[in-house]
Amino acid sequence: MGRVLVWLITAISFLALSHQPAASEPKHAIAMQGEPALPPDYTHFNYVNPDAPKGGSITYCVVGSFDNLNPFILKSLRTTARGMMDTIFGNLVFEPLMQRNADEAFTLYGLLAESADMDPERKSIEFHLNPRAKWSDGQPVTPEDVLFSYDVYTDKGRPPYSDRMARVAKLEKTGDHSVRFTFNDKADREFPLIIALTPIIPKHAFDKETFDRTTLKPVIGSGPYTIAQVQPGQRIVFKRNPDYWGKDVPAKRGFDNYDQITIEYFLNANAKLEAFKKGLCAIDDDSDPVKRERDLDFPAFHKGDVIAETFDTGIPPVVTGFLFNTRLPKFANPVVRRALGMLYDFEWANKNLFGGKYTRTMSYWQNSELSALGHPADDREKALLAPYPGRVPADVMDGTWRPPVTDGSGQDRRVLKAAFDLLKSVGYHVQNGTMLDPEGKPFGFEILTASQDEERLAGIYQRTLEKIGINLTIRSLDGDQIQSRKQRFDFEVLVGSSGFNNSLSPGIEQSGRWSSTAARTEGSFNLAGVADPAVDAAIEAMLRARSKEDYVAAVRVLDRLLISGNYMVPMQYNTQQWIAYWNYLEHPQKTPIFGYQLPTWWRKPN
């Protein structure tokens, strides 16, 4: 009997264990969808030169100013020095737990954390820190640094860092080199990757009590460079850390090839261009094809000292347009916004300014399967939109919507009349050549511009608006003033990309750009002030999607809602990247889907 009892207990225990979910194992990489493209024994990303020469210096040039070296606080959010953690110039000072591969939609590989153990349901993730990881002062990166980073971001940091712990149920140290995040119901399936991309700062080098104050004192990070010189508002110089811990990490091979990186600041784009022509800047990344041809008409280019090159990308183009601040009563009516959106004569601008080289912006994910264009709404999309009847017009639902096409004359009366009729339908009328709103007040608005190119585009719009009695004022400000106004939502209309640089894997950043919560949060990127329950629901559906089909459907619904909301006047785009650079620079042969990557370039020896 005793043997039988022991056998039964053993069998029951075995069966119980066999029915428990299989434990996940630490992996070298994590992907938003599918599996990572590179195996655990990969040696480098496929778009770098792993044997790139190291040495020399480079000077990048930007428009604007800076008065702060802490990129994690709200104060001086948009006037923090470039390069600290930078999508263009690289994470020179601060690093995240994992590094993004620019040739995959959204896959991360080990950096400060050499591996990650993610629960299959994505309810938790454990990071195993690289025991070699060190700060620039030689101290090791520890779990306490990770805990401190999230603690100080939550209490003293800026969005989105300050918001992330709201989705964490528990953050704990699990070993000498490991930490685990356990998530609550607010977290979506993308959130473990967002956590992995959050920069980590050293506990011993930051004071929590003073963290939210601006500083020009060089800070300590784990990145490949240290701050060597600071001239507030003018210049910041980074020097290679010869003891950088991560130089042999596969995700960093082929990167960070200069001994010194200088970032120079200029008041406007014209001053920056002249500095490039004189050889003070290594690169000019102006994306205007007509202006580019004119700007390259100087001796160094004709002699071959400056190279002009075009790069293809595999991502949706940057969305450009005149962005309305819908917090203002004058832009609260979507019918008014729709009418105003009809009055940008793209055909005239493309012919006369851009040499016919541009395409009209029509979707927030144009040229990808995520776009609503050319894709009738399927049953998944219709189900998501069912609680919000009438929010999306029929032509947007069936994927046939397009902006009006003019005859290119700059005075197409057919389009002018259509826009006028829309305004008339909601109580606007013209008296003595002036458009009056429903209350009988003159209707007009102001556009803020930061360059001559933006002024030129605004001028095209201004001339068309005048034809139906709308007064448009163009106000030119410098980069700092524009950024300050953006942060406070103190504007009527902005011109430019407005930060809509969408990817093949949109995620939580869409909440920061379009959610009702972000619309009320000063310093957020919801510049348009979009506060729509349907948009909120689409973002939530996108974030909780488990299948690719559900994910694509949710993004297309978001695209349809944004198009239907007429939050901006769509302008133009080009999927290619244009860049000019001095011939002492070289770059890898392969271009990843996200386009050229400046941190992988190098200076020719000697």
mmCIF file of N, CA and C in Angstrom, residues 303-403:
data_model
loop_
_atom_site.group_PDB
_atom_site.id
_atom_site.type_symbol
_atom_site.label_atom_id
_atom_site.label_comp_id
_atom_site.label_asym_id
_atom_site.label_seq_id
_atom_site.Cartn_x
_atom_site.Cartn_y
_atom_site.Cartn_z
ATOM 1 N N LYS A 303 34.626 70.188 -57.904
ATOM 2 C CA LYS A 303 35.955 69.571 -57.903
ATOM 3 C C LYS A 303 35.918 68.125 -57.404
ATOM 4 N N GLY A 304 34.782 67.693 -56.866
ATOM 5 C CA GLY A 304 34.681 66.337 -56.347
ATOM 6 C C GLY A 304 35.020 66.209 -54.883
ATOM 7 N N ASP A 305 35.264 67.336 -54.220
ATOM 8 C CA ASP A 305 35.559 67.291 -52.788
ATOM 9 C C ASP A 305 34.307 67.020 -51.961
ATOM 10 N N VAL A 306 33.146 67.349 -52.514
ATOM 11 C CA VAL A 306 31.862 67.084 -51.866
ATOM 12 C C VAL A 306 31.087 66.100 -52.731
ATOM 13 N N ILE A 307 30.522 65.084 -52.101
ATOM 14 C CA ILE A 307 29.777 64.032 -52.796
ATOM 15 C C ILE A 307 28.296 64.170 -52.474
ATOM 16 N N ALA A 308 27.449 64.068 -53.487
ATOM 17 C CA ALA A 308 26.000 64.044 -53.294
ATOM 18 C C ALA A 308 25.515 62.626 -53.564
ATOM 19 N N GLU A 309 24.728 62.079 -52.642
ATOM 20 C CA GLU A 309 24.304 60.687 -52.784
ATOM 21 C C GLU A 309 22.839 60.535 -52.389
ATOM 22 N N THR A 310 22.196 59.550 -52.999
ATOM 23 C CA THR A 310 20.794 59.247 -52.722
ATOM 24 C C THR A 310 20.699 57.845 -52.138
ATOM 25 N N PHE A 311 19.924 57.690 -51.065
ATOM 26 C CA PHE A 311 19.735 56.397 -50.414
ATOM 27 C C PHE A 311 18.254 56.019 -50.448
ATOM 28 N N ASP A 312 17.985 54.756 -50.753
ATOM 29 C CA ASP A 312 16.616 54.249 -50.708
ATOM 30 C C ASP A 312 16.323 53.693 -49.323
ATOM 31 N N THR A 313 15.070 53.826 -48.892
ATOM 32 C CA THR A 313 14.652 53.267 -47.611
ATOM 33 C C THR A 313 13.456 52.347 -47.825
ATOM 34 N N GLY A 314 13.129 51.589 -46.796
ATOM 35 C CA GLY A 314 11.980 50.692 -46.878
ATOM 36 C C GLY A 314 10.925 51.020 -45.851
ATOM 37 N N ILE A 315 10.858 52.279 -45.429
ATOM 38 C CA ILE A 315 9.910 52.677 -44.388
ATOM 39 C C ILE A 315 8.935 53.717 -44.924
ATOM 40 N N PRO A 316 7.800 53.903 -44.250
ATOM 41 C CA PRO A 316 6.879 54.963 -44.674
ATOM 42 C C PRO A 316 7.569 56.319 -44.628
ATOM 43 N N PRO A 317 7.244 57.206 -45.559
ATOM 44 C CA PRO A 317 7.883 58.528 -45.575
ATOM 45 C C PRO A 317 7.439 59.379 -44.393
ATOM 46 N N VAL A 318 8.253 60.364 -44.070
ATOM 47 C CA VAL A 318 7.877 61.337 -43.043
ATOM 48 C C VAL A 318 6.627 62.084 -43.507
ATOM 49 N N VAL A 319 5.673 62.227 -42.615
ATOM 50 C CA VAL A 319 4.422 62.911 -42.939
ATOM 51 C C VAL A 319 4.637 64.411 -42.779
ATOM 52 N N THR A 320 4.417 65.157 -43.849
ATOM 53 C CA THR A 320 4.599 66.605 -43.799
ATOM 54 C C THR A 320 3.289 67.320 -44.085
ATOM 55 N N GLY A 321 3.126 68.479 -43.470
ATOM 56 C CA GLY A 321 1.913 69.248 -43.706
ATOM 57 C C GLY A 321 1.833 70.464 -42.809
ATOM 58 N N PHE A 322 0.765 71.235 -42.984
ATOM 59 C CA PHE A 322 0.446 72.345 -42.088
ATOM 60 C C PHE A 322 -0.454 71.784 -40.996
ATOM 61 N N LEU A 323 0.038 71.794 -39.764
ATOM 62 C CA LEU A 323 -0.648 71.137 -38.655
ATOM 63 C C LEU A 323 -1.493 72.133 -37.873
ATOM 64 N N PHE A 324 -2.784 71.803 -37.711
ATOM 65 C CA PHE A 324 -3.701 72.670 -36.974
ATOM 66 C C PHE A 324 -3.654 72.364 -35.480
ATOM 67 N N ASN A 325 -3.728 73.396 -34.659
ATOM 68 C CA ASN A 325 -3.891 73.220 -33.217
ATOM 69 C C ASN A 325 -5.386 73.187 -32.936
ATOM 70 N N THR A 326 -5.946 71.990 -32.863
ATOM 71 C CA THR A 326 -7.404 71.856 -32.728
ATOM 72 C C THR A 326 -7.901 72.185 -31.330
ATOM 73 N N ARG A 327 -7.005 72.539 -30.417
ATOM 74 C CA ARG A 327 -7.452 73.033 -29.116
ATOM 75 C C ARG A 327 -8.124 74.397 -29.252
ATOM 76 N N LEU A 328 -7.824 75.093 -30.335
ATOM 77 C CA LEU A 328 -8.369 76.431 -30.561
ATOM 78 C C LEU A 328 -9.749 76.336 -31.194
ATOM 79 N N PRO A 329 -10.694 77.167 -30.762
ATOM 80 C CA PRO A 329 -12.057 77.108 -31.311
ATOM 81 C C PRO A 329 -12.110 77.249 -32.827
ATOM 82 N N LYS A 330 -11.225 78.037 -33.401
ATOM 83 C CA LYS A 330 -11.293 78.262 -34.852
ATOM 84 C C LYS A 330 -10.987 77.003 -35.657
ATOM 85 N N PHE A 331 -10.308 76.026 -35.014
ATOM 86 C CA PHE A 331 -9.989 74.783 -35.718
ATOM 87 C C PHE A 331 -10.715 73.573 -35.133
ATOM 88 N N ALA A 332 -11.718 73.824 -34.318
ATOM 89 C CA ALA A 332 -12.414 72.716 -33.658
ATOM 90 C C ALA A 332 -13.316 71.938 -34.606
ATOM 91 N N ASN A 333 -13.799 72.580 -35.664
ATOM 92 C CA ASN A 333 -14.741 71.940 -36.582
ATOM 93 C C ASN A 333 -13.974 71.199 -37.684
ATOM 94 N N PRO A 334 -14.138 69.869 -37.784
ATOM 95 C CA PRO A 334 -13.405 69.126 -38.820
ATOM 96 C C PRO A 334 -13.794 69.515 -40.240
ATOM 97 N N VAL A 335 -14.994 70.063 -40.424
ATOM 98 C CA VAL A 335 -15.403 70.517 -41.758
ATOM 99 C C VAL A 335 -14.559 71.717 -42.177
ATOM 100 N N VAL A 336 -14.307 72.616 -41.237
ATOM 101 C CA VAL A 336 -13.443 73.765 -41.518
ATOM 102 C C VAL A 336 -12.041 73.284 -41.869
ATOM 103 N N ARG A 337 -11.534 72.326 -41.104
ATOM 104 C CA ARG A 337 -10.190 71.804 -41.371
ATOM 105 C C ARG A 337 -10.132 71.115 -42.738
ATOM 106 N N ARG A 338 -11.203 70.414 -43.072
ATOM 107 C CA ARG A 338 -11.233 69.749 -44.378
ATOM 108 C C ARG A 338 -11.180 70.774 -45.510
ATOM 109 N N ALA A 339 -11.944 71.842 -45.366
ATOM 110 C CA ALA A 339 -11.942 72.886 -46.401
ATOM 111 C C ALA A 339 -10.561 73.518 -46.527
ATOM 112 N N LEU A 340 -9.933 73.811 -45.393
ATOM 113 C CA LEU A 340 -8.594 74.405 -45.427
ATOM 114 C C LEU A 340 -7.577 73.440 -46.037
ATOM 115 N N GLY A 341 -7.801 72.147 -45.823
ATOM 116 C CA GLY A 341 -6.902 71.146 -46.379
ATOM 117 C C GLY A 341 -6.945 71.052 -47.888
ATOM 118 N N MET A 342 -8.020 71.541 -48.481
ATOM 119 C CA MET A 342 -8.160 71.494 -49.940
ATOM 120 C C MET A 342 -7.404 72.618 -50.634
ATOM 121 N N LEU A 343 -6.916 73.578 -49.864
ATOM 122 C CA LEU A 343 -6.424 74.815 -50.459
ATOM 123 C C LEU A 343 -4.903 74.900 -50.583
ATOM 124 N N TYR A 344 -4.216 73.782 -50.411
ATOM 125 C CA TYR A 344 -2.779 73.750 -50.707
ATOM 126 C C TYR A 344 -2.614 73.189 -52.111
ATOM 127 N N ASP A 345 -2.089 73.980 -53.024
ATOM 128 C CA ASP A 345 -1.969 73.575 -54.426
ATOM 129 C C ASP A 345 -0.670 72.799 -54.627
ATOM 130 N N PHE A 346 -0.733 71.509 -54.309
ATOM 131 C CA PHE A 346 0.452 70.660 -54.440
ATOM 132 C C PHE A 346 0.947 70.602 -55.880
ATOM 133 N N GLU A 347 0.037 70.501 -56.823
ATOM 134 C CA GLU A 347 0.440 70.362 -58.225
ATOM 135 C C GLU A 347 1.264 71.566 -58.687
ATOM 136 N N TRP A 348 0.851 72.769 -58.284
ATOM 137 C CA TRP A 348 1.619 73.962 -58.640
ATOM 138 C C TRP A 348 2.986 73.935 -57.966
ATOM 139 N N ALA A 349 2.999 73.600 -56.666
ATOM 140 C CA ALA A 349 4.257 73.588 -55.919
ATOM 141 C C ALA A 349 5.216 72.541 -56.471
ATOM 142 N N ASN A 350 4.712 71.371 -56.789
ATOM 143 C CA ASN A 350 5.575 70.301 -57.282
ATOM 144 C C ASN A 350 6.199 70.675 -58.622
ATOM 145 N N LYS A 351 5.427 71.328 -59.472
ATOM 146 C CA LYS A 351 5.920 71.710 -60.793
ATOM 147 C C LYS A 351 6.898 72.878 -60.721
ATOM 148 N N ASN A 352 6.581 73.870 -59.903
ATOM 149 C CA ASN A 352 7.354 75.108 -59.906
ATOM 150 C C ASN A 352 8.483 75.152 -58.882
ATOM 151 N N LEU A 353 8.359 74.361 -57.821
ATOM 152 C CA LEU A 353 9.365 74.411 -56.762
ATOM 153 C C LEU A 353 10.197 73.145 -56.654
ATOM 154 N N PHE A 354 9.599 72.003 -56.957
ATOM 155 C CA PHE A 354 10.265 70.732 -56.691
ATOM 156 C C PHE A 354 10.624 69.943 -57.944
ATOM 157 N N GLY A 355 10.467 70.549 -59.102
ATOM 158 C CA GLY A 355 10.860 69.878 -60.329
ATOM 159 C C GLY A 355 10.113 68.587 -60.584
ATOM 160 N N GLY A 356 8.908 68.472 -60.026
ATOM 161 C CA GLY A 356 8.103 67.273 -60.233
ATOM 162 C C GLY A 356 8.623 66.037 -59.533
ATOM 163 N N LYS A 357 9.498 66.214 -58.540
ATOM 164 C CA LYS A 357 10.157 65.072 -57.904
ATOM 165 C C LYS A 357 9.446 64.564 -56.651
ATOM 166 N N TYR A 358 8.351 65.196 -56.274
ATOM 167 C CA TYR A 358 7.659 64.804 -55.052
ATOM 168 C C TYR A 358 6.333 64.115 -55.352
ATOM 169 N N THR A 359 5.820 63.428 -54.337
ATOM 170 C CA THR A 359 4.510 62.787 -54.376
ATOM 171 C C THR A 359 3.663 63.379 -53.260
ATOM 172 N N ARG A 360 2.368 63.458 -53.459
ATOM 173 C CA ARG A 360 1.481 64.054 -52.465
ATOM 174 C C ARG A 360 1.353 63.156 -51.242
ATOM 175 N N THR A 361 1.460 63.736 -50.080
ATOM 176 C CA THR A 361 1.208 63.020 -48.832
ATOM 177 C C THR A 361 -0.288 62.771 -48.701
ATOM 178 N N MET A 362 -0.676 61.527 -48.461
ATOM 179 C CA MET A 362 -2.091 61.187 -48.349
ATOM 180 C C MET A 362 -2.403 60.295 -47.158
ATOM 181 N N SER A 363 -1.394 59.604 -46.637
ATOM 182 C CA SER A 363 -1.603 58.646 -45.559
ATOM 183 C C SER A 363 -0.481 58.794 -44.551
ATOM 184 N N TYR A 364 -0.740 58.380 -43.321
ATOM 185 C CA TYR A 364 0.275 58.443 -42.281
ATOM 186 C C TYR A 364 1.234 57.254 -42.352
ATOM 187 N N TRP A 365 0.876 56.235 -43.146
ATOM 188 C CA TRP A 365 1.763 55.083 -43.368
ATOM 189 C C TRP A 365 1.835 54.778 -44.862
ATOM 190 N N GLN A 366 2.010 55.816 -45.645
ATOM 191 C CA GLN A 366 2.014 55.671 -47.096
ATOM 192 C C GLN A 366 3.110 54.708 -47.561
ATOM 193 N N ASN A 367 2.830 54.037 -48.679
ATOM 194 C CA ASN A 367 3.779 53.096 -49.281
ATOM 195 C C ASN A 367 4.076 51.895 -48.385
ATOM 196 N N SER A 368 3.116 51.487 -47.574
ATOM 197 C CA SER A 368 3.288 50.289 -46.760
ATOM 198 C C SER A 368 1.942 49.586 -46.626
ATOM 199 N N GLU A 369 1.980 48.343 -46.170
ATOM 200 C CA GLU A 369 0.740 47.595 -45.991
ATOM 201 C C GLU A 369 -0.100 48.148 -44.842
ATOM 202 N N LEU A 370 0.459 49.038 -44.052
ATOM 203 C CA LEU A 370 -0.280 49.620 -42.937
ATOM 204 C C LEU A 370 -1.173 50.773 -43.374
ATOM 205 N N SER A 371 -0.991 51.250 -44.586
ATOM 206 C CA SER A 371 -1.761 52.395 -45.076
ATOM 207 C C SER A 371 -3.184 51.995 -45.426
ATOM 208 N N ALA A 372 -4.119 52.924 -45.205
ATOM 209 C CA ALA A 372 -5.512 52.705 -45.602
ATOM 210 C C ALA A 372 -5.708 52.897 -47.098
ATOM 211 N N LEU A 373 -4.785 53.572 -47.757
ATOM 212 C CA LEU A 373 -4.934 53.850 -49.185
ATOM 213 C C LEU A 373 -4.938 52.554 -49.989
ATOM 214 N N GLY A 374 -5.941 52.407 -50.838
ATOM 215 C CA GLY A 374 -6.011 51.232 -51.694
ATOM 216 C C GLY A 374 -6.448 49.971 -51.002
ATOM 217 N N HIS A 375 -6.820 50.060 -49.726
ATOM 218 C CA HIS A 375 -7.254 48.886 -48.969
ATOM 219 C C HIS A 375 -8.644 49.136 -48.381
ATOM 220 N N PRO A 376 -9.684 48.559 -48.948
ATOM 221 C CA PRO A 376 -11.013 48.696 -48.339
ATOM 222 C C PRO A 376 -11.011 48.114 -46.929
ATOM 223 N N ALA A 377 -11.759 48.731 -46.035
ATOM 224 C CA ALA A 377 -11.823 48.253 -44.653
ATOM 225 C C ALA A 377 -12.374 46.834 -44.607
ATOM 226 N N ASP A 378 -11.676 45.932 -43.915
ATOM 227 C CA ASP A 378 -12.150 44.555 -43.794
ATOM 228 C C ASP A 378 -13.033 44.418 -42.557
ATOM 229 N N ASP A 379 -13.461 43.198 -42.279
ATOM 230 C CA ASP A 379 -14.385 42.978 -41.159
ATOM 231 C C ASP A 379 -13.751 43.352 -39.825
ATOM 232 N N ARG A 380 -12.459 43.124 -39.680
ATOM 233 C CA ARG A 380 -11.784 43.493 -38.432
ATOM 234 C C ARG A 380 -11.863 45.009 -38.213
ATOM 235 N N GLU A 381 -11.596 45.750 -39.259
ATOM 236 C CA GLU A 381 -11.638 47.208 -39.150
ATOM 237 C C GLU A 381 -13.055 47.700 -38.872
ATOM 238 N N LYS A 382 -14.006 47.122 -39.568
ATOM 239 C CA LYS A 382 -15.397 47.544 -39.369
ATOM 240 C C LYS A 382 -15.848 47.285 -37.937
ATOM 241 N N ALA A 383 -15.386 46.184 -37.358
ATOM 242 C CA ALA A 383 -15.749 45.882 -35.971
ATOM 243 C C ALA A 383 -15.149 46.910 -35.019
ATOM 244 N N LEU A 384 -13.912 47.339 -35.282
ATOM 245 C CA LEU A 384 -13.283 48.343 -34.428
ATOM 246 C C LEU A 384 -13.984 49.694 -34.527
ATOM 247 N N LEU A 385 -14.524 49.993 -35.711
ATOM 248 C CA LEU A 385 -15.177 51.286 -35.928
ATOM 249 C C LEU A 385 -16.667 51.264 -35.608
ATOM 250 N N ALA A 386 -17.219 50.083 -35.357
ATOM 251 C CA ALA A 386 -18.667 49.968 -35.126
ATOM 252 C C ALA A 386 -19.182 50.869 -34.004
ATOM 253 N N PRO A 387 -18.448 51.026 -32.882
ATOM 254 C CA PRO A 387 -18.959 51.916 -31.815
ATOM 255 C C PRO A 387 -18.921 53.400 -32.182
ATOM 256 N N TYR A 388 -18.337 53.726 -33.328
ATOM 257 C CA TYR A 388 -18.173 55.129 -33.713
ATOM 258 C C TYR A 388 -18.722 55.354 -35.126
ATOM 259 N N PRO A 389 -20.011 55.178 -35.301
ATOM 260 C CA PRO A 389 -20.598 55.283 -36.648
ATOM 261 C C PRO A 389 -20.437 56.684 -37.231
ATOM 262 N N GLY A 390 -20.180 56.720 -38.520
ATOM 263 C CA GLY A 390 -20.095 57.994 -39.218
ATOM 264 C C GLY A 390 -18.801 58.740 -39.055
ATOM 265 N N ARG A 391 -17.836 58.165 -38.330
ATOM 266 C CA ARG A 391 -16.587 58.894 -38.094
ATOM 267 C C ARG A 391 -15.673 58.891 -39.314
ATOM 268 N N VAL A 392 -15.836 57.895 -40.171
ATOM 269 C CA VAL A 392 -14.963 57.768 -41.339
ATOM 270 C C VAL A 392 -15.811 57.834 -42.604
ATOM 271 N N PRO A 393 -15.561 58.795 -43.492
ATOM 272 C CA PRO A 393 -16.330 58.897 -44.740
ATOM 273 C C PRO A 393 -16.179 57.651 -45.610
ATOM 274 N N ALA A 394 -17.131 57.462 -46.500
ATOM 275 C CA ALA A 394 -17.163 56.255 -47.330
ATOM 276 C C ALA A 394 -15.905 56.092 -48.169
ATOM 277 N N ASP A 395 -15.393 57.193 -48.746
ATOM 278 C CA ASP A 395 -14.222 57.055 -49.614
ATOM 279 C C ASP A 395 -12.960 56.715 -48.829
ATOM 280 N N VAL A 396 -12.904 57.120 -47.558
ATOM 281 C CA VAL A 396 -11.778 56.724 -46.717
ATOM 282 C C VAL A 396 -11.937 55.265 -46.290
ATOM 283 N N MET A 397 -13.175 54.845 -46.048
ATOM 284 C CA MET A 397 -13.434 53.452 -45.676
ATOM 285 C C MET A 397 -13.062 52.492 -46.800
ATOM 286 N N ASP A 398 -13.371 52.863 -48.030
ATOM 287 C CA ASP A 398 -13.082 51.924 -49.123
ATOM 288 C C ASP A 398 -11.691 52.119 -49.734
ATOM 289 N N GLY A 399 -10.909 53.027 -49.163
ATOM 290 C CA GLY A 399 -9.522 53.193 -49.589
ATOM 291 C C GLY A 399 -9.316 54.016 -50.839
ATOM 292 N N THR A 400 -10.375 54.685 -51.312
ATOM 293 C CA THR A 400 -10.248 55.446 -52.566
ATOM 294 C C THR A 400 -10.023 56.933 -52.347
ATOM 295 N N TRP A 401 -10.050 57.395 -51.095
ATOM 296 C CA TRP A 401 -9.904 58.837 -50.840
ATOM 297 C C TRP A 401 -8.565 59.350 -51.363
ATOM 298 N N ARG A 402 -8.608 60.525 -51.963
ATOM 299 C CA ARG A 402 -7.411 61.238 -52.381
ATOM 300 C C ARG A 402 -7.660 62.733 -52.199
ATOM 301 N N PRO A 403 -6.636 63.524 -51.918
ATOM 302 C CA PRO A 403 -6.816 64.982 -51.871
ATOM 303 C C PRO A 403 -7.201 65.484 -53.262
#
